[in-house]
Amino acid sequence: MKTKKQDYSHLSPKQPIGIFDSGVGGLTVAKEIKRLLPHEDLIYFGDTKHLPYGEKSREAIIEYSTKITNFLLDQNCKAIVIACNTATANALNDVMQSVAGKVPVIDVINPVAEKVSYEIHNNVGVIATKATVNSGLYKKSIRKHNKWIKVDELATPLLVPAIEEGFKNHPITHAIIYNYLSNSKLKNIETLILGCTHYPLLIDEIKQYYGNRVRVIDSPNIVANHLKSILDKYNLLNDQNPNPNYHFYLSDLTKNFEKISKKFFGKTIDLELKVL
């Protein structure tokens, strides 16, 4: 059966890119998009009221994700980036149905899984939320491209709350990281995928644990490059915008989000409370 060819001729390069996550984690993806695509307007929705998604039911994650997607479509976004592994693992198909082919949808699991599959990796570890690990999507996606790769997934549920509470470079996070990474499931891995967009905020501490023994995958960079290639393919790249606008919507205003978003995007960011 032939796949229907995508037609995005109704979209304009001047429209913003929509990005969403349960909280601050998606900012790691947004920051990389900003670096790689410096002329793009960005609209970010952080569902801080409902985090962490990793502890929620699949039905709840689908409800939150589709509501946010519809909100971003109402904001005239030309692409939707699901900057959340848990939302991708549980609600990608539902988001695609909501979008109904109107704009491209970029997720954070499939581009990473595909890249890892075609590089030299034999034993891959994935750390992620319970909901992402339970979905098994990383293992399925990687092995779809390369059935010889061994994939071990470990749920690491304490990391997101620790990050959202601002415990970066703190004895608490050091203890949590040591406890998780020393788990026997990850004993023989050569590569580690940070299967949650919050986790790159702890990448230095994770790399410190491993030294040079394990390669840690930079997922936000892979996702941002994938987004760029999609926008380029459909002539939707904006390179004529000297003063891009970054607008952040939160379902609950939190100090940690304000702190990290200002660090990534500068002091003039626009934060707005929006309960859907």
Tab-separated table of C-alpha atoms in Angstrom:
chain	number	residue	atom	x	y	z
A	1	MET	CA	0.000	0.000	0.000
A	2	LYS	CA	1.364	3.427	-0.967
A	3	THR	CA	1.887	5.980	1.781
A	4	LYS	CA	0.120	9.245	1.183
A	5	LYS	CA	2.618	11.952	0.204
A	6	GLN	CA	2.713	14.756	2.771
A	7	ASP	CA	1.630	18.154	1.507
A	8	TYR	CA	2.596	21.123	3.666
A	9	SER	CA	2.225	23.777	0.956
A	10	HIS	CA	-0.342	25.584	3.152
A	11	LEU	CA	2.356	26.268	5.771
A	12	SER	CA	4.770	29.211	5.850
A	13	PRO	CA	8.406	29.326	7.067
A	14	LYS	CA	7.394	32.338	9.201
A	15	GLN	CA	5.135	30.248	11.449
A	16	PRO	CA	6.538	29.203	14.865
A	17	ILE	CA	7.685	25.735	15.936
A	18	GLY	CA	5.633	24.218	18.777
A	19	ILE	CA	7.427	22.189	21.469
A	20	PHE	CA	5.966	20.478	24.530
A	21	ASP	CA	7.054	18.488	27.564
A	22	SER	CA	5.853	17.733	31.086
A	23	GLY	CA	8.237	20.326	32.537
A	24	VAL	CA	11.802	21.645	32.199
A	25	GLY	CA	13.184	18.584	30.368
A	26	GLY	CA	12.006	19.662	26.936
A	27	LEU	CA	14.068	22.838	27.352
A	28	THR	CA	17.136	20.712	26.543
A	29	VAL	CA	15.564	20.055	23.116
A	30	ALA	CA	14.315	23.654	22.731
A	31	LYS	CA	17.794	24.978	23.539
A	32	GLU	CA	19.353	22.773	20.847
A	33	ILE	CA	16.678	23.839	18.313
A	34	LYS	CA	17.421	27.476	19.156
A	35	ARG	CA	21.156	26.861	18.610
A	36	LEU	CA	20.710	24.972	15.330
A	37	LEU	CA	17.843	27.113	13.967
A	38	PRO	CA	18.594	30.614	15.293
A	39	HIS	CA	15.926	32.380	13.185
A	40	GLU	CA	12.918	30.307	14.242
A	41	ASP	CA	10.130	31.529	16.537
A	42	LEU	CA	9.436	28.930	19.259
A	43	ILE	CA	6.338	28.283	21.365
A	44	TYR	CA	6.962	25.954	24.312
A	45	PHE	CA	4.341	24.348	26.541
A	46	GLY	CA	5.540	22.873	29.854
A	47	ASP	CA	2.807	20.862	31.561
A	48	THR	CA	4.267	21.488	35.023
A	49	LYS	CA	0.881	20.985	36.686
A	50	HIS	CA	0.828	17.291	35.718
A	51	LEU	CA	4.488	16.285	35.987
A	52	PRO	CA	5.998	13.781	36.203
A	53	TYR	CA	4.295	12.086	33.222
A	54	GLY	CA	6.289	8.916	33.908
A	55	GLU	CA	4.091	8.061	36.890
A	56	LYS	CA	0.762	8.732	35.095
A	57	SER	CA	-1.544	6.279	33.329
A	58	ARG	CA	-1.357	5.950	29.543
A	59	GLU	CA	-4.870	7.422	29.253
A	60	ALA	CA	-3.876	10.528	31.247
A	61	ILE	CA	-0.700	11.037	29.165
A	62	ILE	CA	-2.749	10.791	25.943
A	63	GLU	CA	-5.273	13.328	27.263
A	64	TYR	CA	-2.580	15.856	28.277
A	65	SER	CA	-0.593	15.402	25.052
A	66	THR	CA	-3.529	15.798	22.664
A	67	LYS	CA	-4.839	18.879	24.504
A	68	ILE	CA	-1.421	20.534	24.303
A	69	THR	CA	-1.057	19.550	20.629
A	70	ASN	CA	-4.398	21.159	19.794
A	71	PHE	CA	-3.371	24.289	21.710
A	72	LEU	CA	-0.103	24.527	19.720
A	73	LEU	CA	-2.018	24.061	16.461
A	74	ASP	CA	-4.295	26.933	17.551
A	75	GLN	CA	-1.106	29.022	17.989
A	76	ASN	CA	-0.456	28.500	14.257
A	77	CYS	CA	2.635	26.278	14.724
A	78	LYS	CA	4.157	24.828	11.530
A	79	ALA	CA	5.577	21.750	13.311
A	80	ILE	CA	5.013	19.970	16.620
A	81	VAL	CA	7.978	18.610	18.567
A	82	ILE	CA	7.016	16.120	21.289
A	83	ALA	CA	10.017	16.911	23.518
A	84	CYS	CA	9.024	14.232	26.003
A	85	ASN	CA	9.927	10.545	25.811
A	86	THR	CA	6.970	9.477	27.963
A	87	ALA	CA	4.496	11.375	25.765
A	88	THR	CA	6.153	9.920	22.648
A	89	ALA	CA	6.054	6.370	24.028
A	90	ASN	CA	2.393	6.557	25.060
A	91	ALA	CA	0.674	9.173	22.911
A	92	LEU	CA	2.532	9.517	19.571
A	93	ASN	CA	-0.227	7.859	17.519
A	94	ASP	CA	-2.914	9.944	19.235
A	95	VAL	CA	-0.966	13.161	18.627
A	96	MET	CA	-0.595	12.176	14.954
A	97	GLN	CA	-4.365	11.654	14.774
A	98	SER	CA	-4.983	15.078	16.361
A	99	VAL	CA	-2.641	16.718	13.863
A	100	ALA	CA	-4.299	14.828	10.980
A	101	GLY	CA	-1.393	15.522	8.606
A	102	LYS	CA	-1.704	19.315	8.909
A	103	VAL	CA	1.881	19.796	10.196
A	104	PRO	CA	4.969	17.591	10.650
A	105	VAL	CA	5.299	15.861	14.039
A	106	ILE	CA	8.797	15.175	15.402
A	107	ASP	CA	9.250	12.870	18.385
A	108	VAL	CA	12.287	12.231	20.584
A	109	ILE	CA	12.544	8.438	20.359
A	110	ASN	CA	12.496	7.380	16.699
A	111	PRO	CA	15.271	9.701	15.377
A	112	VAL	CA	17.544	8.602	18.252
A	113	ALA	CA	16.719	4.897	17.820
A	114	GLU	CA	17.399	5.101	14.070
A	115	LYS	CA	20.752	6.876	14.512
A	116	VAL	CA	21.917	4.391	17.173
A	117	SER	CA	20.821	1.461	14.973
A	118	TYR	CA	23.063	2.477	12.087
A	119	GLU	CA	26.162	3.245	14.136
A	120	ILE	CA	28.488	0.769	15.862
A	121	HIS	CA	26.624	-0.182	19.018
A	122	ASN	CA	26.273	-3.728	20.367
A	123	ASN	CA	25.011	-3.381	23.932
A	124	VAL	CA	22.781	-0.340	24.467
A	125	GLY	CA	21.295	0.778	27.770
A	126	VAL	CA	18.292	3.075	28.102
A	127	ILE	CA	17.352	4.937	31.267
A	128	ALA	CA	13.882	6.464	31.240
A	129	THR	CA	10.652	6.938	33.186
A	130	LYS	CA	8.509	3.934	34.158
A	131	ALA	CA	5.921	4.743	31.466
A	132	THR	CA	8.578	4.913	28.712
A	133	VAL	CA	10.265	1.672	29.834
A	134	ASN	CA	6.905	-0.105	30.145
A	135	SER	CA	6.059	0.868	26.563
A	136	GLY	CA	9.237	-0.882	25.293
A	137	LEU	CA	9.347	1.630	22.423
A	138	TYR	CA	13.114	2.198	22.491
A	139	LYS	CA	13.851	-1.510	22.207
A	140	LYS	CA	11.228	-1.981	19.457
A	141	SER	CA	12.437	1.058	17.486
A	142	ILE	CA	16.131	0.160	17.685
A	143	ARG	CA	15.609	-3.509	16.864
A	144	LYS	CA	13.302	-2.632	13.957
A	145	HIS	CA	16.384	-1.147	12.236
A	146	ASN	CA	18.996	-3.528	13.653
A	147	LYS	CA	17.867	-6.794	15.232
A	148	TRP	CA	21.391	-7.660	16.423
A	149	ILE	CA	21.666	-4.883	18.998
A	150	LYS	CA	21.096	-5.891	22.616
A	151	VAL	CA	18.948	-3.279	24.413
A	152	ASP	CA	18.493	-3.114	28.183
A	153	GLU	CA	16.025	-0.595	29.604
A	154	LEU	CA	15.933	0.600	33.213
A	155	ALA	CA	13.236	2.730	34.828
A	156	THR	CA	14.810	5.617	36.779
A	157	PRO	CA	11.744	7.405	38.233
A	158	LEU	CA	13.484	9.517	40.901
A	159	LEU	CA	15.517	11.576	38.420
A	160	VAL	CA	12.698	13.772	37.029
A	161	PRO	CA	11.401	14.941	40.452
A	162	ALA	CA	15.001	15.607	41.559
A	163	ILE	CA	15.625	17.749	38.447
A	164	GLU	CA	12.297	19.571	38.734
A	165	GLU	CA	13.135	20.387	42.371
A	166	GLY	CA	16.462	21.876	41.255
A	167	PHE	CA	18.792	19.197	42.717
A	168	LYS	CA	21.453	19.478	39.995
A	169	ASN	CA	25.065	18.893	41.138
A	170	HIS	CA	23.718	17.872	44.527
A	171	PRO	CA	24.544	14.896	46.792
A	172	ILE	CA	20.936	13.705	46.336
A	173	THR	CA	21.276	13.390	42.544
A	174	HIS	CA	24.773	11.894	42.879
A	175	ALA	CA	23.346	9.160	45.133
A	176	ILE	CA	20.367	8.506	42.812
A	177	ILE	CA	22.600	8.346	39.715
A	178	TYR	CA	25.063	5.964	41.398
A	179	ASN	CA	22.213	3.735	42.599
A	180	TYR	CA	20.619	3.489	39.152
A	181	LEU	CA	23.730	3.231	36.953
A	182	SER	CA	25.278	0.512	39.111
A	183	ASN	CA	22.190	-1.680	38.477
A	184	SER	CA	23.147	-5.082	37.029
A	185	LYS	CA	20.856	-4.461	34.006
A	186	LEU	CA	23.329	-1.852	32.759
A	187	LYS	CA	26.429	-3.889	33.622
A	188	ASN	CA	27.743	-4.625	30.107
A	189	ILE	CA	26.509	-1.629	28.111
A	190	GLU	CA	28.808	0.324	25.750
A	191	THR	CA	26.272	3.065	24.990
A	192	LEU	CA	23.687	4.802	27.176
A	193	ILE	CA	20.622	6.572	25.806
A	194	LEU	CA	19.152	9.191	28.135
A	195	GLY	CA	15.538	8.251	27.427
A	196	CYS	CA	14.034	11.321	29.048
A	197	THR	CA	14.586	14.920	27.946
A	198	HIS	CA	15.138	15.926	31.591
A	199	TYR	CA	18.225	13.719	31.875
A	200	PRO	CA	20.633	15.791	29.704
A	201	LEU	CA	20.472	18.349	32.531
A	202	LEU	CA	22.492	15.732	34.484
A	203	ILE	CA	24.711	14.625	31.584
A	204	ASP	CA	27.942	15.838	33.223
A	205	GLU	CA	27.211	13.866	36.389
A	206	ILE	CA	26.285	10.774	34.357
A	207	LYS	CA	29.470	11.033	32.259
A	208	GLN	CA	31.477	11.499	35.461
A	209	TYR	CA	30.114	8.181	36.775
A	210	TYR	CA	31.198	6.310	33.631
A	211	GLY	CA	34.451	8.107	32.838
A	212	ASN	CA	35.240	7.074	29.237
A	213	ARG	CA	33.831	3.538	29.562
A	214	VAL	CA	30.382	4.261	28.103
A	215	ARG	CA	29.257	6.587	25.312
A	216	VAL	CA	26.353	8.785	26.418
A	217	ILE	CA	24.027	9.752	23.546
A	218	ASP	CA	23.151	13.441	23.103
A	219	SER	CA	19.472	13.038	22.148
A	220	PRO	CA	18.491	16.764	21.913
A	221	ASN	CA	21.128	17.319	19.205
A	222	ILE	CA	19.843	14.343	17.175
A	223	VAL	CA	16.218	15.527	17.488
A	224	ALA	CA	17.063	19.137	16.529
A	225	ASN	CA	18.969	17.921	13.447
A	226	HIS	CA	16.042	15.697	12.470
A	227	LEU	CA	13.647	18.661	12.809
A	228	LYS	CA	15.955	20.782	10.648
A	229	SER	CA	16.049	18.130	7.903
A	230	ILE	CA	12.230	17.832	7.919
A	231	LEU	CA	11.701	21.612	7.703
A	232	ASP	CA	14.343	21.828	4.981
A	233	LYS	CA	12.699	19.023	3.006
A	234	TYR	CA	9.374	20.885	2.932
A	235	ASN	CA	10.871	24.388	2.442
A	236	LEU	CA	9.750	25.503	5.901
A	237	LEU	CA	13.078	26.737	7.316
A	238	ASN	CA	13.006	30.364	8.440
A	239	ASP	CA	16.306	32.133	7.761
A	240	GLN	CA	14.885	35.661	7.453
A	241	ASN	CA	14.095	36.385	11.101
A	242	PRO	CA	16.810	38.432	12.894
A	243	ASN	CA	14.843	38.737	16.173
A	244	PRO	CA	13.120	35.414	16.901
A	245	ASN	CA	10.398	35.278	19.546
A	246	TYR	CA	10.377	32.631	22.295
A	247	HIS	CA	7.096	32.219	24.167
A	248	PHE	CA	6.685	29.811	27.079
A	249	TYR	CA	3.348	28.572	28.393
A	250	LEU	CA	3.189	26.662	31.689
A	251	SER	CA	0.235	24.912	33.302
A	252	ASP	CA	1.780	25.838	36.678
A	253	LEU	CA	4.448	28.518	37.181
A	254	THR	CA	7.503	27.082	38.944
A	255	LYS	CA	10.722	28.741	40.102
A	256	ASN	CA	12.925	25.993	38.682
A	257	PHE	CA	11.404	26.347	35.198
A	258	GLU	CA	11.912	30.108	35.336
A	259	LYS	CA	15.537	29.639	36.424
A	260	ILE	CA	16.452	27.067	33.730
A	261	SER	CA	14.550	28.798	30.904
A	262	LYS	CA	16.289	32.100	31.704
A	263	LYS	CA	19.651	30.317	31.724
A	264	PHE	CA	18.957	28.759	28.296
A	265	PHE	CA	17.094	31.630	26.615
A	266	GLY	CA	18.156	34.849	28.361
A	267	LYS	CA	16.390	37.230	30.707
A	268	THR	CA	13.775	38.553	28.289
A	269	ILE	CA	11.759	35.340	28.046
A	270	ASP	CA	7.981	35.472	28.055
A	271	LEU	CA	6.398	33.083	30.620
A	272	GLU	CA	2.627	32.731	30.650
A	273	LEU	CA	0.326	30.608	32.799
A	274	LYS	CA	-2.047	28.542	30.665
A	275	VAL	CA	-4.257	25.823	32.089
A	276	LEU	CA	-5.853	23.684	29.386
